[in-house]
Amino acid sequence: MSAQCEKVNSTSPSCEFGPKLKLLRSNDQVRELQTILRDKNTSRTDFKFYADRLIRLVIEESLNQLPFDTCMVMTPTGNYYKGTKYQRGNCGVSIVRSGEAMEQGLRDCCRSIRIGKILVESDSDTHEARVVYAKFPHDIADRKVLLMYPIMSTGNTVIKAVNVLKEHRVAEDNIILSNLFTTPIAAQTITTAFPLMTILTSELYHIAPNHFGQKYFGTD
Amino acid sequence: MAAKIQPFDPPSSASSDSDLNEYRDVVGDISIALDNDDEESDSIISSSMSPSKQSNSAPSTVLVKSPRSTLRQRTTSVSQSTKKTASESVLQSHTRTIYTAGRPPWYNTAGQQVEPFVIGVCGGSASGKTTVARKIIESLNVPWVVLLSMDSFYKVLTAEQHEKAAHNEYNFDHPEAFDFELLTSTLQRLKDGKKVEVPIYNFVTHARETKTKTMYGANVIIFEGIMAFYNSDVLKMLDMKVFVDTDADIRLARRLKRDISQRGRDLQGVLKQYCNMVKPSFSHYIAPSMIHADIIVPRGGDNTVAIELIVRHVHKQLQARGFKLRETLAMSYIGQPLPSSIHLLPSTPQTQGLHTFIRNKDTPKDEFIFYSKRLIRLVIEFALSLLPFKDVIVDTPQCVPYSGKRCASDKICGVSILRAGETMEQAVCDVCKDIRIGKILIQTNRSTGEPELYYLRLPKDIKDYMVILMDATVATGAAAMMAIRVLLDHDVPEENILLVSLLMAESGVHTIAYAFPQVRIVTSAVDPEINEKFHVLPGIGNFGDRYFGTEPEEYISS
């Protein structure tokens, strides 16, 4: 991430976990979305509706972590406008299953972005996370990667996933993790394990809404 | 509100359901009076009119006071007029346009209501009050006039009174026959520029229709009726008082002619009613009120000198109140710091990138739409964060209570300013479930450069809502100001309005903030200038045209 990007950033880094952990700029509206998702009395339709809204905001903010260039364009009035241009060479990677809930939000912002998938399952006996499936764009090593996973309570799944990406020669500082809710423990674990990775989340709170995937996909 | 208004002119097309049409009806009456003789229609048609058609009668032109048959006749004139005006948005009187489709500004450059000029016209039955009123409107050449008739304010009759009325024994010429309380409050609201529901009196049932006629305060309000000067509260509201003094024999002759030759009533009956009620009432209540008049017009509508005098005076008054808007707006407030009521979407690489796409004239249409939608979504989400919120504690599936926030107002509605504002509706619907959407069509009059109001559809009880007012771009702010003014006229508190747009010009921001300091202005960028076409610079061109693909040819070819 360039220094220039840091300056215009609307997100505030959370000092405790270093400059790479960024929080979505909070306002009453964002707080309401978080509250609805936490509320156990929220209906499933509402849950999906408001989850999609929060995801959209998080994705938009994650995209802000990507590099850009300045450029000059002419407006229909014949005047010039000094704008910015996104750089090419990005892709998304979702962690199955709950990460897939964020794919639509990414699609709504970047129409033709390539999206890879990783399936990490925890062994029912040992509770150890292991990678079952991974499919990426062939040139993922040259791309910036938006890794999507909405809930982190321990951070184990994400650690496995990032390791897979690194095995595919993706540079650690090219990875941006998009997340809705994280616990301080997970934040600590991940920033320690991958100090160069950018992490964007909407809330840092000691209890994670672990019902997210089940309620979103309706399998509870 | 809108839902309450039933369009009562079936032949009319799309635009007829607009509230503005109400006004068209009023003026329509006048046009009929111009085209026909004073006394039109035959009693066979009029007596066969259904009560629902009668409902149109409120501000009619036909001079009628008491007898039921005369009252019926007015309905015919209205039903004709609605037929006639349905297809017309512009009405010509002789060579002049007395009414154009859109409503021009009715407030000054500071957004404050300019008090309308109220003319009271009083006079005996069949004295020619409406003719005088019509001639004033014709000569005034003011595009927005409301004609309010006292006949709308007859009291609802009891069964007993109803019976009397059937035998021509109920005195409609007595002050007791009118509901002055309602009349005063209605006139006051009109004078304040507020929307009013004028009752529609049904002269068959002698009760008010369930429907009402919606009217707005205008530049000029003409109020006519036999007892126009009777009530002191009403008198105080009249800026100019005109008494039409026509000789008693002429008035009687008119009534006789009208009632006998056109309504088939017998001479005895008409004379009996005239002697027992109309004449005594005139001497008791109407003639003495002449002392309140500023101008007494002998011979009614034929007196062109008197009418010219009246018109000249009204013109002078209107000029003093001032209505020219757009250019004055574009000029002011250059170089001032932005007002505190503006809330700018935080600038990020993404929002700047989105701006770059939609501002670039070479962006293909599909990309233009796609990136506009993304930016609109962000602006709407940001606007929602400015709504009132309250602290709540919720139970979680993890069994640990969570303290968060919920929106304090569940009544939120969107109002889009057509056409460009409509592009933002989808985003509002995407973030607020089942949100109600109102629409306002404001167009710029090409010859005057002034904004004009054409169409209005708002949720019924909009005054209880937080209103997200949407327009894609705000240049001078003239259209947005008109829309805000409309909302205020519908009793929406100023602090409940959020004006949301993608791009605003600095001067527009200042104008709106100055006129309506409590309206919160939400936008994603503020540009410094406006060109002579009132486009923002560097701007995004005509947003609506680009979004809907209706650019003029030279734009497409370039």
Tab-separated table of C-alpha atoms in Angstrom, chain B residues 45-393:
chain	number	residue	atom	x	y	z
B	45	ILE	CA	-78.836	17.932	-18.660
B	46	SER	CA	-78.055	19.603	-15.413
B	47	SER	CA	-80.865	18.019	-13.482
B	48	SER	CA	-79.818	14.622	-14.703
B	49	MET	CA	-76.335	15.081	-13.406
B	50	SER	CA	-75.337	12.551	-10.836
B	51	PRO	CA	-74.214	13.777	-7.434
B	52	SER	CA	-70.692	12.688	-8.147
B	53	LYS	CA	-70.466	14.983	-11.109
B	54	GLN	CA	-71.868	17.730	-8.985
B	55	SER	CA	-68.948	17.305	-6.748
B	56	ASN	CA	-66.834	19.312	-9.112
B	57	SER	CA	-68.688	22.426	-8.407
B	58	ALA	CA	-66.570	24.114	-5.775
B	59	PRO	CA	-65.124	27.181	-7.452
B	60	SER	CA	-67.489	27.608	-10.295
B	61	THR	CA	-67.924	30.628	-12.399
B	62	VAL	CA	-71.640	30.665	-12.729
B	63	LEU	CA	-73.206	33.193	-10.518
B	64	VAL	CA	-75.449	31.343	-8.229
B	65	LYS	CA	-76.639	31.864	-4.761
B	66	SER	CA	-79.624	30.222	-3.266
B	67	PRO	CA	-82.155	28.276	-5.286
B	68	ARG	CA	-81.344	24.688	-5.837
B	69	SER	CA	-81.959	24.710	-9.528
B	70	THR	CA	-79.490	27.480	-10.097
B	71	LEU	CA	-76.983	25.635	-8.027
B	72	ARG	CA	-77.368	22.584	-10.119
B	73	GLN	CA	-76.631	24.439	-13.243
B	74	ARG	CA	-73.089	25.184	-12.163
B	75	THR	CA	-72.221	21.536	-12.231
B	76	THR	CA	-72.787	21.411	-15.933
B	77	SER	CA	-70.326	24.127	-16.517
B	78	VAL	CA	-67.715	22.227	-14.573
B	79	SER	CA	-68.225	18.906	-16.219
B	80	GLN	CA	-67.860	20.640	-19.538
B	81	SER	CA	-64.796	22.410	-18.417
B	82	THR	CA	-63.068	19.265	-17.270
B	83	LYS	CA	-63.712	17.701	-20.611
B	84	LYS	CA	-62.321	20.718	-22.256
B	85	THR	CA	-59.251	21.237	-20.128
B	86	ALA	CA	-58.226	17.632	-19.919
B	87	SER	CA	-56.303	17.914	-23.146
B	88	GLU	CA	-54.969	21.369	-22.529
B	89	SER	CA	-52.037	22.269	-20.419
B	90	VAL	CA	-51.868	25.807	-21.654
B	91	LEU	CA	-54.900	27.986	-21.699
B	92	GLN	CA	-55.296	30.971	-23.929
B	93	SER	CA	-57.557	33.835	-23.102
B	94	HIS	CA	-57.866	35.973	-26.188
B	95	THR	CA	-54.254	36.208	-27.257
B	96	ARG	CA	-52.654	35.665	-23.889
B	97	THR	CA	-51.720	32.654	-21.877
B	98	ILE	CA	-53.278	32.904	-18.478
B	99	TYR	CA	-52.024	29.558	-17.330
B	100	THR	CA	-49.142	27.327	-18.265
B	101	ALA	CA	-48.825	23.729	-17.214
B	102	GLY	CA	-46.103	24.174	-14.642
B	103	ARG	CA	-46.393	26.159	-11.496
B	104	PRO	CA	-43.730	28.891	-11.312
B	105	PRO	CA	-42.021	29.764	-8.022
B	106	TRP	CA	-44.318	31.052	-5.321
B	107	TYR	CA	-41.546	31.983	-2.938
B	108	ASN	CA	-38.699	34.463	-3.117
B	109	THR	CA	-34.981	33.810	-3.560
B	110	ALA	CA	-34.572	33.110	0.130
B	111	GLY	CA	-37.048	30.267	-0.212
B	112	GLN	CA	-39.527	32.034	1.956
B	113	GLN	CA	-43.138	32.003	1.083
B	114	VAL	CA	-44.136	35.168	-0.687
B	115	GLU	CA	-47.515	36.107	0.634
B	116	PRO	CA	-50.113	35.897	-2.102
B	117	PHE	CA	-52.300	38.828	-2.926
B	118	VAL	CA	-55.863	38.130	-1.853
B	119	ILE	CA	-58.716	39.885	-3.615
B	120	GLY	CA	-62.190	39.658	-2.139
B	121	VAL	CA	-65.127	40.113	-4.481
B	122	CYS	CA	-68.491	40.736	-2.916
B	123	GLY	CA	-71.859	41.640	-4.353
B	124	GLY	CA	-75.494	40.624	-4.501
B	125	SER	CA	-76.789	37.527	-6.152
B	126	ALA	CA	-76.434	37.725	-9.952
B	127	SER	CA	-74.463	40.956	-9.686
B	128	GLY	CA	-71.615	39.657	-11.851
B	129	LYS	CA	-68.982	38.853	-9.221
B	130	THR	CA	-67.578	35.950	-11.145
B	131	THR	CA	-67.489	37.941	-14.358
B	132	VAL	CA	-65.447	40.564	-12.562
B	133	ALA	CA	-63.169	37.917	-11.044
B	134	ARG	CA	-62.682	36.312	-14.427
B	135	LYS	CA	-61.899	39.637	-16.098
B	136	ILE	CA	-59.340	40.386	-13.399
B	137	ILE	CA	-57.621	37.039	-13.951
B	138	GLU	CA	-57.658	37.588	-17.694
B	139	SER	CA	-56.097	41.029	-17.496
B	140	LEU	CA	-53.637	40.148	-14.740
B	141	ASN	CA	-51.744	37.702	-16.895
B	142	VAL	CA	-50.400	36.018	-13.773
B	143	PRO	CA	-49.831	32.331	-14.362
B	144	TRP	CA	-50.996	31.018	-11.022
B	145	VAL	CA	-54.341	32.134	-9.648
B	146	VAL	CA	-56.733	30.396	-7.325
B	147	LEU	CA	-60.410	31.208	-7.413
B	148	LEU	CA	-62.154	30.270	-4.217
B	149	SER	CA	-65.931	30.439	-4.078
B	150	MET	CA	-67.935	30.852	-0.924
B	151	ASP	CA	-70.378	28.275	-2.242
B	152	SER	CA	-67.982	25.552	-1.140
B	153	PHE	CA	-68.621	26.534	2.440
B	154	TYR	CA	-72.346	26.076	2.770
B	155	LYS	CA	-73.210	24.270	5.982
B	156	VAL	CA	-74.282	20.683	5.958
B	157	LEU	CA	-78.072	20.660	6.336
B	158	THR	CA	-80.096	18.624	8.803
B	159	ALA	CA	-82.869	16.417	7.507
B	160	GLU	CA	-85.398	19.068	8.424
B	161	GLN	CA	-83.507	21.836	6.670
B	162	HIS	CA	-83.031	19.569	3.716
B	163	GLU	CA	-86.782	19.208	3.461
B	164	LYS	CA	-87.206	22.966	3.584
B	165	ALA	CA	-84.645	23.436	0.885
B	166	ALA	CA	-86.607	21.117	-1.345
B	167	HIS	CA	-89.545	23.550	-1.105
B	168	ASN	CA	-87.378	26.599	-1.708
B	169	GLU	CA	-87.888	27.652	1.881
B	170	TYR	CA	-84.362	27.262	3.223
B	171	ASN	CA	-82.547	30.572	3.183
B	172	PHE	CA	-79.237	30.118	1.405
B	173	ASP	CA	-78.781	33.880	1.400
B	174	HIS	CA	-78.351	34.163	5.130
B	175	PRO	CA	-74.969	34.319	6.932
B	176	GLU	CA	-76.104	31.359	9.013
B	177	ALA	CA	-76.000	29.215	5.902
B	178	PHE	CA	-72.205	29.442	5.724
B	179	ASP	CA	-69.509	27.700	7.746
B	180	PHE	CA	-67.341	30.738	8.431
B	181	GLU	CA	-64.997	28.863	10.727
B	182	LEU	CA	-63.931	26.481	8.003
B	183	LEU	CA	-63.830	29.299	5.498
B	184	THR	CA	-61.490	31.362	7.655
B	185	SER	CA	-59.079	28.517	8.303
B	186	THR	CA	-59.051	27.483	4.638
B	187	LEU	CA	-58.373	30.985	3.443
B	188	GLN	CA	-55.663	31.462	6.038
B	189	ARG	CA	-53.876	28.289	4.943
B	190	LEU	CA	-54.104	29.319	1.323
B	191	LYS	CA	-52.649	32.635	2.264
B	192	ASP	CA	-49.803	30.839	4.036
B	193	GLY	CA	-49.128	28.945	0.821
B	194	LYS	CA	-50.198	25.666	2.381
B	195	LYS	CA	-52.137	22.948	0.721
B	196	VAL	CA	-55.858	23.007	1.543
B	197	GLU	CA	-58.678	20.583	1.093
B	198	VAL	CA	-61.647	22.630	-0.042
B	199	PRO	CA	-64.932	20.897	0.679
B	200	ILE	CA	-67.128	20.009	-2.247
B	201	TYR	CA	-70.696	20.849	-1.440
B	202	ASN	CA	-73.342	18.637	-2.897
B	203	PHE	CA	-76.424	20.699	-3.580
B	204	VAL	CA	-78.676	17.677	-3.896
B	205	THR	CA	-77.891	16.062	-0.552
B	206	HIS	CA	-76.880	19.368	1.061
B	207	ALA	CA	-73.876	17.662	2.541
B	208	ARG	CA	-70.181	17.681	1.793
B	209	GLU	CA	-68.795	15.094	-0.526
B	210	THR	CA	-66.321	12.703	0.989
B	211	LYS	CA	-63.902	13.877	-1.637
B	212	THR	CA	-62.346	17.283	-1.394
B	213	LYS	CA	-60.667	19.548	-3.838
B	214	THR	CA	-56.986	20.185	-3.241
B	215	MET	CA	-55.760	23.724	-3.740
B	216	TYR	CA	-52.498	25.506	-3.151
B	217	GLY	CA	-51.761	29.051	-2.290
B	218	ALA	CA	-51.071	30.968	-5.479
B	219	ASN	CA	-49.586	34.276	-6.450
B	220	VAL	CA	-53.077	35.692	-6.464
B	221	ILE	CA	-56.104	34.355	-4.651
B	222	ILE	CA	-59.542	35.606	-5.603
B	223	PHE	CA	-62.261	34.901	-3.122
B	224	GLU	CA	-65.823	35.596	-4.172
B	225	GLY	CA	-69.188	35.268	-2.478
B	226	ILE	CA	-72.289	37.130	-1.439
B	227	MET	CA	-71.157	37.285	2.177
B	228	ALA	CA	-67.475	37.833	1.381
B	229	PHE	CA	-67.289	40.921	3.593
B	230	TYR	CA	-69.583	39.686	6.344
B	231	ASN	CA	-67.042	38.033	8.645
B	232	SER	CA	-64.423	40.297	10.224
B	233	ASP	CA	-61.728	37.579	10.263
B	234	VAL	CA	-62.143	37.025	6.561
B	235	LEU	CA	-62.121	40.759	5.945
B	236	LYS	CA	-58.728	41.065	7.636
B	237	MET	CA	-57.216	38.572	5.219
B	238	LEU	CA	-58.311	40.420	2.114
B	239	ASP	CA	-55.627	42.663	0.617
B	240	MET	CA	-58.113	44.274	-1.705
B	241	LYS	CA	-61.860	44.408	-1.417
B	242	VAL	CA	-64.006	44.808	-4.478
B	243	PHE	CA	-67.748	45.286	-4.330
B	244	VAL	CA	-69.722	44.650	-7.474
B	245	ASP	CA	-72.679	47.003	-7.356
B	246	THR	CA	-75.287	46.115	-9.901
B	247	ASP	CA	-78.746	47.629	-9.782
B	248	ALA	CA	-81.386	45.519	-8.123
B	249	ASP	CA	-83.628	45.522	-11.162
B	250	ILE	CA	-80.838	44.199	-13.355
B	251	ARG	CA	-80.053	41.480	-10.851
B	252	LEU	CA	-83.702	40.511	-10.628
B	253	ALA	CA	-83.992	40.537	-14.394
B	254	ARG	CA	-81.005	38.197	-14.674
B	255	ARG	CA	-82.457	35.834	-12.141
B	256	LEU	CA	-85.836	35.808	-13.805
B	257	LYS	CA	-84.324	35.159	-17.187
B	258	ARG	CA	-82.098	32.435	-15.863
B	259	ASP	CA	-84.626	30.666	-13.686
B	260	ILE	CA	-87.603	30.866	-15.984
B	261	SER	CA	-86.274	30.561	-19.500
B	262	GLN	CA	-83.458	28.166	-18.700
B	263	ARG	CA	-84.713	26.167	-15.766
B	264	GLY	CA	-88.400	26.038	-16.431
B	265	ARG	CA	-89.437	27.512	-13.119
B	266	ASP	CA	-92.555	29.608	-12.789
B	267	LEU	CA	-92.579	33.350	-12.335
B	268	GLN	CA	-94.457	33.122	-9.027
B	269	GLY	CA	-91.966	30.808	-7.422
B	270	VAL	CA	-88.972	32.851	-8.449
B	271	LEU	CA	-90.524	36.100	-7.317
B	272	LYS	CA	-91.617	34.594	-4.026
B	273	GLN	CA	-88.100	33.421	-3.295
B	274	TYR	CA	-86.638	36.723	-4.384
B	275	CYS	CA	-88.973	38.790	-2.207
B	276	ASN	CA	-88.855	36.545	0.852
B	277	MET	CA	-85.195	35.715	0.989
B	278	VAL	CA	-82.877	37.101	-1.657
B	279	LYS	CA	-83.945	40.750	-1.444
B	280	PRO	CA	-84.191	41.075	2.361
B	281	SER	CA	-80.904	39.317	2.709
B	282	PHE	CA	-79.285	41.724	0.299
B	283	SER	CA	-80.499	44.763	2.206
B	284	HIS	CA	-79.652	43.278	5.602
B	285	TYR	CA	-76.290	41.718	5.055
B	286	ILE	CA	-74.833	42.418	1.658
B	287	ALA	CA	-75.532	46.081	0.910
B	288	PRO	CA	-74.264	47.281	4.333
B	289	SER	CA	-70.974	45.427	3.793
B	290	MET	CA	-70.263	47.789	0.924
B	291	ILE	CA	-68.611	50.187	3.370
B	292	HIS	CA	-65.660	47.769	3.647
B	293	ALA	CA	-64.943	47.915	-0.059
B	294	ASP	CA	-61.807	49.575	-1.444
B	295	ILE	CA	-63.356	49.756	-4.854
B	296	ILE	CA	-66.984	49.672	-5.849
B	297	VAL	CA	-67.529	48.486	-9.359
B	298	PRO	CA	-70.833	49.611	-10.811
B	299	ARG	CA	-72.261	47.591	-13.717
B	300	GLY	CA	-70.073	44.561	-12.923
B	301	GLY	CA	-67.931	42.996	-15.621
B	302	ASP	CA	-68.688	45.637	-18.233
B	303	ASN	CA	-66.803	48.249	-16.273
B	304	THR	CA	-63.421	47.989	-17.949
B	305	VAL	CA	-62.050	51.158	-16.378
B	306	ALA	CA	-62.555	49.823	-12.869
B	307	ILE	CA	-61.043	46.447	-13.740
B	308	GLU	CA	-58.025	48.104	-15.308
B	309	LEU	CA	-57.494	50.086	-12.112
B	310	ILE	CA	-57.683	46.954	-10.010
B	311	VAL	CA	-55.252	45.083	-12.249
B	312	ARG	CA	-52.745	47.895	-12.201
B	313	HIS	CA	-52.774	47.919	-8.424
B	314	VAL	CA	-52.345	44.150	-8.158
B	315	HIS	CA	-49.426	44.234	-10.589
B	316	LYS	CA	-47.690	46.836	-8.522
B	317	GLN	CA	-48.181	44.717	-5.390
B	318	LEU	CA	-46.868	41.563	-7.048
B	319	GLN	CA	-43.814	43.338	-8.348
B	320	ALA	CA	-43.051	44.584	-4.867
B	321	ARG	CA	-43.175	40.978	-3.654
B	322	GLY	CA	-40.851	39.737	-6.408
B	323	PHE	CA	-40.848	36.352	-8.151
B	324	LYS	CA	-37.804	36.167	-10.454
B	325	LEU	CA	-35.680	33.316	-9.232
B	326	ARG	CA	-33.044	31.375	-11.093
B	327	GLU	CA	-30.555	34.009	-12.165
B	328	THR	CA	-30.547	35.622	-8.774
B	329	LEU	CA	-29.724	32.250	-7.289
B	330	ALA	CA	-26.766	31.537	-9.553
B	331	MET	CA	-25.105	34.834	-8.735
B	332	SER	CA	-24.864	34.817	-4.989
B	333	TYR	CA	-22.474	33.426	-2.382
B	334	ILE	CA	-19.327	33.034	-4.465
B	335	GLY	CA	-16.243	32.184	-2.423
B	336	GLN	CA	-17.967	31.603	0.906
B	337	PRO	CA	-17.010	28.581	3.044
B	338	LEU	CA	-19.424	25.669	2.714
B	339	PRO	CA	-22.352	25.777	5.136
B	340	SER	CA	-22.586	23.464	8.131
B	341	SER	CA	-25.720	21.754	6.866
B	342	ILE	CA	-23.778	19.990	4.104
B	343	HIS	CA	-22.625	16.420	4.643
B	344	LEU	CA	-20.035	15.325	2.129
B	345	LEU	CA	-19.516	11.642	1.465
B	346	PRO	CA	-15.942	10.973	2.629
B	347	SER	CA	-13.699	10.953	-0.398
B	348	THR	CA	-11.919	7.651	-1.032
B	349	PRO	CA	-10.005	6.238	-3.981
B	350	GLN	CA	-13.146	4.364	-4.949
B	351	THR	CA	-15.479	7.359	-4.890
B	352	GLN	CA	-12.929	9.379	-6.828
B	353	GLY	CA	-12.628	6.569	-9.329
B	354	LEU	CA	-16.408	6.383	-9.653
B	355	HIS	CA	-16.542	10.112	-10.241
B	356	THR	CA	-13.882	9.777	-12.887
B	357	PHE	CA	-15.950	7.205	-14.746
B	358	ILE	CA	-19.205	9.113	-14.683
B	359	ARG	CA	-17.675	12.496	-15.415
B	360	ASN	CA	-15.684	11.252	-18.399
B	361	LYS	CA	-17.621	12.115	-21.537
B	362	ASP	CA	-16.211	9.047	-23.305
B	363	THR	CA	-17.510	6.536	-20.764
B	364	PRO	CA	-19.832	4.044	-22.506
B	365	LYS	CA	-23.445	4.152	-21.388
B	366	ASP	CA	-23.457	0.769	-19.645
B	367	GLU	CA	-20.413	1.711	-17.593
B	368	PHE	CA	-21.908	5.112	-16.875
B	369	ILE	CA	-25.028	3.485	-15.453
B	370	PHE	CA	-23.093	0.839	-13.544
B	371	TYR	CA	-20.715	3.262	-11.854
B	372	SER	CA	-23.450	5.832	-11.189
B	373	LYS	CA	-25.403	3.154	-9.394
B	374	ARG	CA	-22.425	2.276	-7.235
B	375	LEU	CA	-21.883	5.878	-6.293
B	376	ILE	CA	-25.596	6.441	-5.665
B	377	ARG	CA	-25.656	3.452	-3.336
B	378	LEU	CA	-22.790	4.887	-1.296
B	379	VAL	CA	-24.438	8.299	-1.106
B	380	ILE	CA	-27.752	6.803	0.000
B	381	GLU	CA	-26.069	4.644	2.658
B	382	PHE	CA	-24.288	7.726	3.886
B	383	ALA	CA	-27.516	9.732	3.947
B	384	LEU	CA	-29.224	7.069	6.025
B	385	SER	CA	-26.530	7.405	8.675
B	386	LEU	CA	-27.775	10.953	9.274
B	387	LEU	CA	-31.198	9.786	10.381
B	388	PRO	CA	-31.985	9.742	14.094
B	389	PHE	CA	-30.857	6.600	15.917
B	390	LYS	CA	-31.442	5.242	19.389
B	391	ASP	CA	-29.412	2.931	21.601
B	392	VAL	CA	-30.748	-0.583	22.003
B	393	ILE	CA	-29.664	-3.805	23.665
